[in-house]
Amino acid sequence: MSLTLDQKIRIELIKKKTSAAEIGRRLGITRNAIWLTIHGKTKKLRNRKAIAEAIGMAVEELWPSNGNGHK
């Protein structure tokens, strides 16, 4: 069974001992806004960059279509 992107991100957040709430606090937005980005409901590049940075990955690794949904 293959993991979904949101599952992979959750695992990495746990490994890095951080959370969506912590990322949101750093950006001045809600944890829910971060989860919406993780689940693909929003494609805000700022949020994607913060998530990728928090787990030590490049935005393009998580979202190969250049991080904002566009090829």
CSV table of C-alpha atoms in Angstrom, one decimal:
chain,number,residue,atom,x,y,z
A,1,MET,CA,0.0,0.0,0.0
A,2,SER,CA,1.4,3.4,-1.0
A,3,LEU,CA,1.1,6.4,1.2
A,4,THR,CA,-0.7,9.5,0.1
A,5,LEU,CA,1.1,12.9,0.1
A,6,ASP,CA,-0.7,14.1,3.2
A,7,GLN,CA,0.2,10.8,5.0
A,8,LYS,CA,3.9,11.3,4.0
A,9,ILE,CA,3.9,14.9,5.2
A,10,ARG,CA,2.3,13.9,8.5
A,11,ILE,CA,5.0,11.3,9.1
A,12,GLU,CA,7.7,13.8,8.3
A,13,LEU,CA,6.2,16.4,10.6
A,14,ILE,CA,6.2,13.8,13.5
A,15,LYS,CA,9.8,12.9,12.7
A,16,LYS,CA,10.8,16.6,12.8
A,17,LYS,CA,8.8,17.1,16.0
A,18,THR,CA,6.8,19.9,14.6
A,19,SER,CA,3.1,20.4,13.6
A,20,ALA,CA,0.8,22.2,11.3
A,21,ALA,CA,0.0,24.5,14.2
A,22,GLU,CA,3.6,25.4,14.6
A,23,ILE,CA,4.0,26.1,10.9
A,24,GLY,CA,0.9,28.2,11.0
A,25,ARG,CA,2.1,30.2,14.0
A,26,ARG,CA,5.3,31.0,12.2
A,27,LEU,CA,3.3,32.3,9.2
A,28,GLY,CA,0.7,34.0,11.2
A,29,ILE,CA,-2.1,31.8,9.9
A,30,THR,CA,-4.2,29.0,11.3
A,31,ARG,CA,-3.3,25.3,11.5
A,32,ASN,CA,-6.3,24.7,9.4
A,33,ALA,CA,-4.8,26.7,6.5
A,34,ILE,CA,-1.8,24.5,6.7
A,35,TRP,CA,-3.9,21.3,6.6
A,36,LEU,CA,-5.8,22.7,3.6
A,37,THR,CA,-2.5,23.1,1.8
A,38,ILE,CA,-1.3,19.6,2.8
A,39,HIS,CA,-4.6,18.1,1.6
A,40,GLY,CA,-4.4,19.9,-1.7
A,41,LYS,CA,-7.5,22.1,-1.1
A,42,THR,CA,-5.4,25.3,-1.4
A,43,LYS,CA,-2.2,25.8,-3.4
A,44,LYS,CA,-0.6,28.8,-1.8
A,45,LEU,CA,3.1,28.7,-2.5
A,46,ARG,CA,4.0,30.5,0.8
A,47,ASN,CA,2.3,27.7,2.7
A,48,ARG,CA,3.9,25.0,0.6
A,49,LYS,CA,7.3,26.5,1.1
A,50,ALA,CA,6.8,26.6,4.8
A,51,ILE,CA,5.7,23.0,4.9
A,52,ALA,CA,8.5,21.8,2.8
A,53,GLU,CA,11.1,23.7,4.8
A,54,ALA,CA,9.6,22.3,8.1
A,55,ILE,CA,10.2,18.7,6.9
A,56,GLY,CA,13.5,19.4,5.2
A,57,MET,CA,12.4,18.9,1.6
A,58,ALA,CA,12.1,21.0,-1.5
A,59,VAL,CA,8.7,22.2,-2.6
A,60,GLU,CA,9.2,20.5,-5.9
A,61,GLU,CA,9.7,17.1,-4.2
A,62,LEU,CA,6.3,17.3,-2.6
A,63,TRP,CA,4.5,19.1,-5.4
A,64,PRO,CA,6.4,18.3,-8.6
A,65,SER,CA,4.4,20.8,-10.7
A,66,ASN,CA,6.7,23.6,-9.4
A,67,GLY,CA,5.0,23.9,-6.0
A,68,ASN,CA,2.0,25.9,-7.0
A,69,GLY,CA,0.0,23.5,-9.1
A,70,HIS,CA,1.2,24.8,-12.5
A,71,LYS,CA,3.4,23.0,-14.9
